[in-house]
């Protein structure tokens, strides 16, 4: 120490003691300290953790555990393609199935059904059905239309109730063609021909007509009423074209009808309605309420006079 002081006093400014230099060299610098510090990257760890959680939510555990990512993608694509292919096959098969619509059913009926007599009524009437005839045979009918089914009614007497049945069929099926032959004085048989391209429909109509005709044929007499009759029906019955209602009693002979009208006029004024006496029916026309009362009273009179006959 004494030596150091002396050197300073003599002007020697460079004084480096060895012990001090060794101590200084062993002290770590700030750069070395920073390099040796191991700082974890918390942001990267959190990012990796979020990605791992998201994968676990959207993918089955078994697939994540055993299947690589690329293979899982290929398996899923293959599964979707197979499912879509199966769906297309089902759709095509269903589209090719035959539709069971009315035209298909009627076409089958057209080739399977045969011409036949549907039935004979109690009073000697007949109902026939012809599903398909050649042009040579279709010429046998009153209206030789090409490729249509034909139904025929033929009754021994001409009665207005038969006109009502035909009129109702035409009103409900306006595309059906028809031809009617009848005599208001019952001097000939009643014949009606119906023509329809819909074979199944016409067969059902003819069966229904036969049932109604057969039931009515078991009655000695019956009354009928029609509100606002069609122009065709009014022409056939020779009624006024603008009449509100018509009604008739059929099944009673001409001279017995005179007895009934004679007694009816004792209860109703003749100017309230119009009446026409025919060979086997009486026709009334006029106001609906008056005509309804007339026909109701007429049926009572007929029951009183002729039920026991």
Coordinates of N, CA and C in Angstrom, one line a residue, residues 47-192:
X47 N -51.6 -20.6 -26.9 CA -52.1 -20.8 -28.2 C -52.2 -22.3 -28.5
X48 N -51.1 -23.0 -28.1 CA -51.1 -24.5 -28.3 C -52.2 -25.1 -27.5
X49 N -52.4 -24.6 -26.3 CA -53.5 -25.2 -25.4 C -54.9 -25.0 -26.0
X50 N -55.1 -23.8 -26.6 CA -56.4 -23.5 -27.1 C -56.7 -24.4 -28.4
X51 N -55.7 -24.6 -29.2 CA -55.9 -25.4 -30.4 C -56.1 -26.9 -30.0
X52 N -55.5 -27.3 -29.0 CA -55.7 -28.7 -28.5 C -57.1 -28.9 -28.0
X53 N -57.6 -28.0 -27.2 CA -58.9 -28.1 -26.7 C -60.0 -28.0 -27.8
X54 N -59.8 -27.2 -28.8 CA -60.7 -27.1 -29.9 C -60.8 -28.4 -30.7
X55 N -59.6 -29.0 -30.9 CA -59.6 -30.3 -31.6 C -60.4 -31.4 -30.8
X56 N -60.2 -31.4 -29.5 CA -60.9 -32.4 -28.7 C -62.4 -32.2 -28.7
X57 N -62.9 -31.0 -28.8 CA -64.3 -30.8 -28.8 C -65.0 -31.3 -30.1
X58 N -64.3 -31.0 -31.3 CA -64.9 -31.3 -32.6 C -64.6 -32.7 -33.1
X59 N -63.7 -33.5 -32.5 CA -63.4 -34.8 -33.1 C -63.5 -35.8 -32.0
X60 N -64.0 -37.0 -32.3 CA -64.1 -38.1 -31.4 C -62.8 -38.5 -30.8
X61 N -62.8 -38.9 -29.5 CA -61.5 -39.2 -28.8 C -60.8 -40.4 -29.5
X62 N -61.6 -41.4 -29.9 CA -61.0 -42.5 -30.5 C -60.3 -42.2 -31.8
X63 N -60.9 -41.3 -32.6 CA -60.3 -40.9 -33.9 C -59.0 -40.2 -33.6
X64 N -59.0 -39.2 -32.7 CA -57.8 -38.4 -32.4 C -56.7 -39.3 -31.8
X65 N -57.1 -40.3 -31.1 CA -56.1 -41.1 -30.5 C -55.4 -42.0 -31.5
X66 N -56.1 -42.6 -32.4 CA -55.6 -43.7 -33.2 C -55.3 -43.3 -34.7
X67 N -56.0 -42.2 -35.2 CA -55.9 -41.9 -36.6 C -55.1 -40.6 -36.9
X68 N -54.2 -40.6 -37.8 CA -53.5 -39.4 -38.1 C -54.4 -38.4 -38.7
X69 N -54.1 -37.1 -38.7 CA -54.9 -36.0 -39.2 C -55.3 -36.2 -40.7
X70 N -54.3 -36.5 -41.5 CA -54.6 -36.6 -43.0 C -55.5 -37.8 -43.3
X71 N -55.2 -38.9 -42.5 CA -56.1 -40.1 -42.7 C -57.5 -39.9 -42.3
X72 N -57.7 -39.1 -41.2 CA -59.0 -38.8 -40.7 C -59.8 -38.0 -41.7
X73 N -59.1 -37.0 -42.4 CA -59.8 -36.2 -43.4 C -60.2 -37.1 -44.6
X74 N -59.3 -38.0 -45.0 CA -59.7 -38.9 -46.1 C -60.9 -39.8 -45.8
X75 N -60.9 -40.3 -44.5 CA -62.0 -41.2 -44.1 C -63.3 -40.5 -44.1
X76 N -63.3 -39.3 -43.6 CA -64.5 -38.5 -43.6 C -65.0 -38.2 -45.0
X77 N -64.1 -37.8 -45.9 CA -64.5 -37.6 -47.3 C -65.1 -38.8 -48.0
X78 N -64.5 -40.0 -47.7 CA -65.0 -41.2 -48.3 C -66.4 -41.5 -47.8
X79 N -66.6 -41.3 -46.4 CA -67.9 -41.6 -45.8 C -68.9 -40.7 -46.4
X80 N -68.7 -39.4 -46.6 CA -69.6 -38.5 -47.2 C -70.0 -38.9 -48.6
X81 N -69.0 -39.3 -49.4 CA -69.2 -39.7 -50.8 C -70.1 -40.9 -50.9
X82 N -69.9 -41.9 -50.0 CA -70.7 -43.1 -49.9 C -72.1 -42.8 -49.6
X83 N -72.3 -41.9 -48.6 CA -73.6 -41.5 -48.2 C -74.4 -40.8 -49.3
X84 N -73.7 -39.9 -50.0 CA -74.4 -39.2 -51.1 C -74.7 -40.1 -52.2
X85 N -73.8 -41.1 -52.5 CA -74.1 -42.0 -53.5 C -75.3 -42.9 -53.2
X86 N -75.4 -43.3 -51.9 CA -76.5 -44.1 -51.5 C -77.8 -43.4 -51.6
X87 N -77.8 -42.1 -51.2 CA -79.0 -41.2 -51.3 C -79.4 -41.1 -52.7
X88 N -78.5 -40.9 -53.7 CA -78.9 -40.7 -55.1 C -79.5 -42.0 -55.6
X89 N -79.0 -43.1 -55.2 CA -79.5 -44.4 -55.6 C -81.0 -44.6 -55.2
X90 N -81.3 -44.2 -53.9 CA -82.6 -44.3 -53.4 C -83.6 -43.4 -54.2
X91 N -83.1 -42.1 -54.4 CA -83.9 -41.2 -55.1 C -84.3 -41.6 -56.5
X92 N -83.3 -42.2 -57.2 CA -83.5 -42.6 -58.6 C -84.5 -43.8 -58.6
X93 N -84.3 -44.7 -57.6 CA -85.2 -45.9 -57.6 C -86.7 -45.4 -57.3
X94 N -86.9 -44.5 -56.4 CA -88.2 -44.0 -56.1 C -88.8 -43.2 -57.3
X95 N -88.0 -42.5 -58.1 CA -88.5 -41.8 -59.2 C -88.9 -42.7 -60.3
X96 N -88.3 -43.9 -60.4 CA -88.7 -44.8 -61.5 C -89.9 -45.7 -61.2
X97 N -90.4 -45.6 -59.9 CA -91.5 -46.5 -59.6 C -92.8 -46.0 -60.3
X98 N -93.6 -46.9 -60.8 CA -94.8 -46.5 -61.5 C -95.8 -45.8 -60.6
X99 N -96.4 -44.7 -61.1 CA -97.3 -43.9 -60.3 C -98.7 -44.6 -60.4
X100 N -99.3 -44.8 -59.2 CA -100.6 -45.4 -59.1 C -101.7 -44.3 -59.2
X101 N -101.7 -43.6 -60.3 CA -102.7 -42.5 -60.4 C -104.0 -43.1 -61.1
X102 N -104.9 -42.2 -61.3 CA -106.2 -42.7 -61.8 C -106.0 -43.2 -63.3
X103 N -105.2 -42.5 -64.1 CA -105.0 -42.9 -65.5 C -104.4 -44.3 -65.5
X104 N -103.5 -44.6 -64.6 CA -102.9 -45.9 -64.6 C -103.9 -47.0 -64.3
X105 N -104.7 -46.7 -63.2 CA -105.7 -47.7 -62.8 C -106.7 -47.9 -63.9
X106 N -107.2 -46.8 -64.5 CA -108.2 -46.9 -65.6 C -107.7 -47.6 -66.8
X107 N -106.4 -47.4 -67.1 CA -105.8 -48.1 -68.2 C -105.8 -49.6 -68.0
X108 N -105.5 -50.0 -66.8 CA -105.5 -51.5 -66.4 C -106.9 -52.0 -66.5
X109 N -107.9 -51.2 -66.0 CA -109.3 -51.7 -66.1 C -109.7 -51.8 -67.5
X110 N -109.2 -50.9 -68.3 CA -109.7 -50.9 -69.7 C -109.3 -52.2 -70.4
X111 N -108.1 -52.7 -70.1 CA -107.7 -53.9 -70.8 C -108.1 -55.2 -70.0
X112 N -108.5 -55.1 -68.8 CA -108.9 -56.3 -68.0 C -110.4 -56.5 -68.1
X113 N -111.2 -55.4 -68.1 CA -112.6 -55.5 -68.0 C -113.2 -56.0 -69.3
X114 N -114.3 -56.7 -69.3 CA -115.0 -57.2 -70.5 C -116.4 -56.7 -70.5
X115 N -116.9 -56.7 -71.7 CA -118.3 -56.3 -71.9 C -119.2 -57.3 -71.1
X116 N -120.2 -56.7 -70.5 CA -121.1 -57.6 -69.6 C -122.4 -56.9 -69.4
X117 N -123.4 -57.8 -69.0 CA -124.7 -57.3 -68.5 C -124.6 -57.1 -67.0
X118 N -124.7 -55.9 -66.6 CA -124.6 -55.6 -65.2 C -125.7 -56.2 -64.4
X119 N -127.0 -56.1 -64.9 CA -128.1 -56.7 -64.2 C -129.4 -56.4 -64.9
X120 N -130.4 -57.2 -64.4 CA -131.8 -57.0 -64.8 C -132.6 -56.5 -63.6
X121 N -133.4 -55.5 -63.8 CA -134.3 -54.9 -62.8 C -135.5 -55.8 -62.6
X122 N -136.2 -55.5 -61.5 CA -137.4 -56.3 -61.1 C -138.5 -56.1 -62.1
X123 N -138.6 -54.9 -62.8 CA -139.6 -54.7 -63.7 C -139.2 -54.9 -65.2
X124 N -138.1 -55.7 -65.4 CA -137.8 -56.1 -66.7 C -136.8 -55.1 -67.4
X125 N -136.1 -54.2 -66.7 CA -135.1 -53.3 -67.3 C -133.8 -54.0 -67.3
X126 N -132.8 -53.4 -68.2 CA -131.5 -54.0 -68.3 C -130.5 -52.9 -68.3
X127 N -129.3 -53.2 -67.7 CA -128.2 -52.3 -67.7 C -126.9 -53.0 -68.2
X128 N -126.2 -52.5 -69.2 CA -125.1 -53.1 -69.8 C -123.8 -52.2 -69.7
X129 N -122.6 -52.8 -69.8 CA -121.4 -52.0 -69.8 C -120.4 -52.6 -70.8
X130 N -119.9 -51.7 -71.7 CA -118.9 -52.1 -72.7 C -117.6 -51.3 -72.5
X131 N -116.6 -51.9 -71.9 CA -115.4 -51.1 -71.6 C -114.6 -50.7 -72.9
X132 N -114.5 -51.6 -73.9 CA -113.7 -51.3 -75.1 C -114.2 -52.1 -76.2
X133 N -114.5 -51.4 -77.3 CA -115.1 -52.1 -78.5 C -114.3 -51.6 -79.7
X134 N -114.3 -52.5 -80.7 CA -113.7 -52.1 -82.0 C -114.6 -51.2 -82.7
X135 N -114.0 -50.5 -83.7 CA -114.9 -49.5 -84.4 C -116.0 -50.2 -85.2
X136 N -115.8 -51.5 -85.5 CA -116.9 -52.2 -86.2 C -118.1 -52.3 -85.3
X137 N -117.9 -52.5 -84.0 CA -119.0 -52.7 -83.0 C -119.5 -51.3 -82.5
X138 N -118.6 -50.3 -82.4 CA -119.0 -49.0 -81.9 C -120.0 -48.4 -82.8
X139 N -120.0 -48.8 -84.1 CA -121.0 -48.3 -85.0 C -122.4 -48.7 -84.7
X140 N -122.6 -49.7 -83.8 CA -123.9 -50.2 -83.5 C -124.6 -49.3 -82.5
X141 N -123.9 -48.2 -82.0 CA -124.6 -47.3 -81.0 C -125.0 -46.0 -81.7
X142 N -125.7 -45.2 -81.0 CA -126.3 -44.0 -81.6 C -125.3 -42.9 -81.9
X143 N -124.2 -42.9 -81.1 CA -123.1 -42.0 -81.3 C -121.8 -42.7 -81.4
X144 N -121.3 -43.1 -82.5 CA -120.1 -43.9 -82.7 C -118.8 -43.1 -82.4
X145 N -118.5 -42.9 -81.2 CA -117.3 -42.1 -80.8 C -116.1 -43.1 -80.7
X146 N -114.9 -42.6 -81.1 CA -113.7 -43.5 -81.1 C -113.2 -43.6 -79.7
X147 N -112.8 -44.8 -79.4 CA -112.0 -45.2 -78.1 C -112.7 -44.7 -76.9
X148 N -114.0 -45.0 -76.7 CA -114.7 -44.7 -75.5 C -115.4 -46.0 -75.0
X149 N -115.7 -46.0 -73.7 CA -116.5 -47.0 -73.1 C -117.9 -46.6 -73.2
X150 N -118.8 -47.6 -73.2 CA -120.3 -47.3 -73.4 C -121.1 -48.0 -72.3
X151 N -122.0 -47.3 -71.8 CA -123.0 -47.9 -70.8 C -124.4 -47.7 -71.4
X152 N -125.2 -48.7 -71.2 CA -126.6 -48.6 -71.8 C -127.6 -49.0 -70.7
X153 N -128.7 -48.2 -70.7 CA -129.9 -48.5 -69.9 C -131.1 -48.7 -70.8
X154 N -131.8 -49.7 -70.6 CA -133.1 -49.9 -71.4 C -134.2 -50.4 -70.4
X155 N -135.2 -49.6 -70.3 CA -136.3 -49.9 -69.4 C -137.6 -50.1 -70.2
X156 N -138.5 -51.0 -69.8 CA -139.7 -51.3 -70.5 C -140.7 -50.2 -70.7
X157 N -140.7 -49.2 -69.8 CA -141.6 -48.1 -69.9 C -140.8 -46.8 -69.9
X158 N -141.3 -45.7 -70.5 CA -140.7 -44.4 -70.4 C -141.2 -43.7 -69.2
X159 N -140.4 -43.5 -68.2 CA -140.8 -42.7 -67.0 C -139.9 -41.5 -66.8
X160 N -140.4 -40.4 -66.3 CA -139.6 -39.2 -66.2 C -138.5 -39.4 -65.1
X161 N -138.6 -40.3 -64.2 CA -137.6 -40.5 -63.2 C -136.3 -41.0 -63.8
X162 N -136.4 -41.7 -64.9 CA -135.2 -42.1 -65.6 C -134.4 -40.9 -66.2
X163 N -135.2 -39.9 -66.6 CA -134.5 -38.7 -67.1 C -133.8 -38.0 -66.0
X164 N -134.4 -38.0 -64.8 CA -133.8 -37.4 -63.6 C -132.4 -38.0 -63.3
X165 N -132.4 -39.4 -63.4 CA -131.1 -40.1 -63.1 C -130.0 -39.7 -64.2
X166 N -130.4 -39.7 -65.4 CA -129.4 -39.3 -66.5 C -129.0 -37.9 -66.3
X167 N -129.9 -37.0 -66.0 CA -129.6 -35.6 -65.8 C -128.6 -35.4 -64.6
X168 N -128.8 -36.1 -63.6 CA -127.9 -36.0 -62.4 C -126.5 -36.5 -62.8
X169 N -126.4 -37.6 -63.6 CA -125.1 -38.1 -64.0 C -124.4 -37.0 -64.8
X170 N -125.1 -36.4 -65.8 CA -124.5 -35.4 -66.7 C -124.1 -34.2 -65.9
X171 N -124.9 -33.8 -64.9 CA -124.6 -32.6 -64.1 C -123.3 -32.8 -63.3
X172 N -123.1 -34.0 -62.8 CA -121.9 -34.2 -62.0 C -120.6 -34.6 -62.9
X173 N -120.9 -35.0 -64.1 CA -119.8 -35.4 -65.0 C -120.0 -34.8 -66.4
X174 N -119.6 -33.5 -66.5 CA -120.1 -32.8 -67.7 C -119.3 -33.2 -69.0
X175 N -118.2 -34.0 -68.9 CA -117.5 -34.4 -70.1 C -118.1 -35.7 -70.6
X176 N -119.0 -36.3 -69.9 CA -119.7 -37.6 -70.4 C -120.7 -37.2 -71.5
X177 N -120.6 -37.9 -72.7 CA -121.6 -37.8 -73.7 C -122.7 -38.8 -73.5
X178 N -123.9 -38.4 -74.1 CA -125.0 -39.3 -73.9 C -126.0 -39.2 -75.1
X179 N -126.9 -40.2 -75.2 CA -128.0 -40.1 -76.1 C -129.2 -40.8 -75.5
X180 N -130.4 -40.1 -75.5 CA -131.6 -40.7 -74.8 C -132.7 -40.8 -75.8
X181 N -133.4 -41.9 -75.7 CA -134.6 -42.1 -76.5 C -135.8 -42.4 -75.5
X182 N -136.8 -41.6 -75.5 CA -137.9 -41.8 -74.6 C -139.2 -41.2 -75.2
X183 N -140.3 -41.7 -74.7 CA -141.6 -41.2 -75.2 C -142.4 -40.7 -74.0
X184 N -142.8 -39.4 -74.0 CA -143.5 -38.9 -72.8 C -144.9 -39.6 -72.6
X185 N -145.4 -40.2 -73.6 CA -146.7 -40.9 -73.5 C -146.5 -42.4 -73.3
X186 N -145.2 -42.9 -73.1 CA -144.9 -44.3 -72.8 C -145.4 -45.2 -73.8
X187 N -145.3 -44.8 -75.1 CA -145.6 -45.7 -76.2 C -144.4 -46.5 -76.6
X188 N -143.2 -46.3 -76.1 CA -142.0 -47.1 -76.4 C -141.2 -47.2 -75.2
X189 N -140.1 -48.0 -75.3 CA -139.2 -48.2 -74.2 C -138.3 -47.0 -74.0
X190 N -137.7 -47.0 -72.8 CA -136.7 -45.9 -72.5 C -135.3 -46.5 -72.7
X191 N -134.5 -45.8 -73.5 CA -133.1 -46.2 -73.7 C -132.2 -45.0 -73.6
X192 N -131.1 -45.2 -72.8 CA -130.1 -44.2 -72.6 C -128.7 -44.8 -72.9

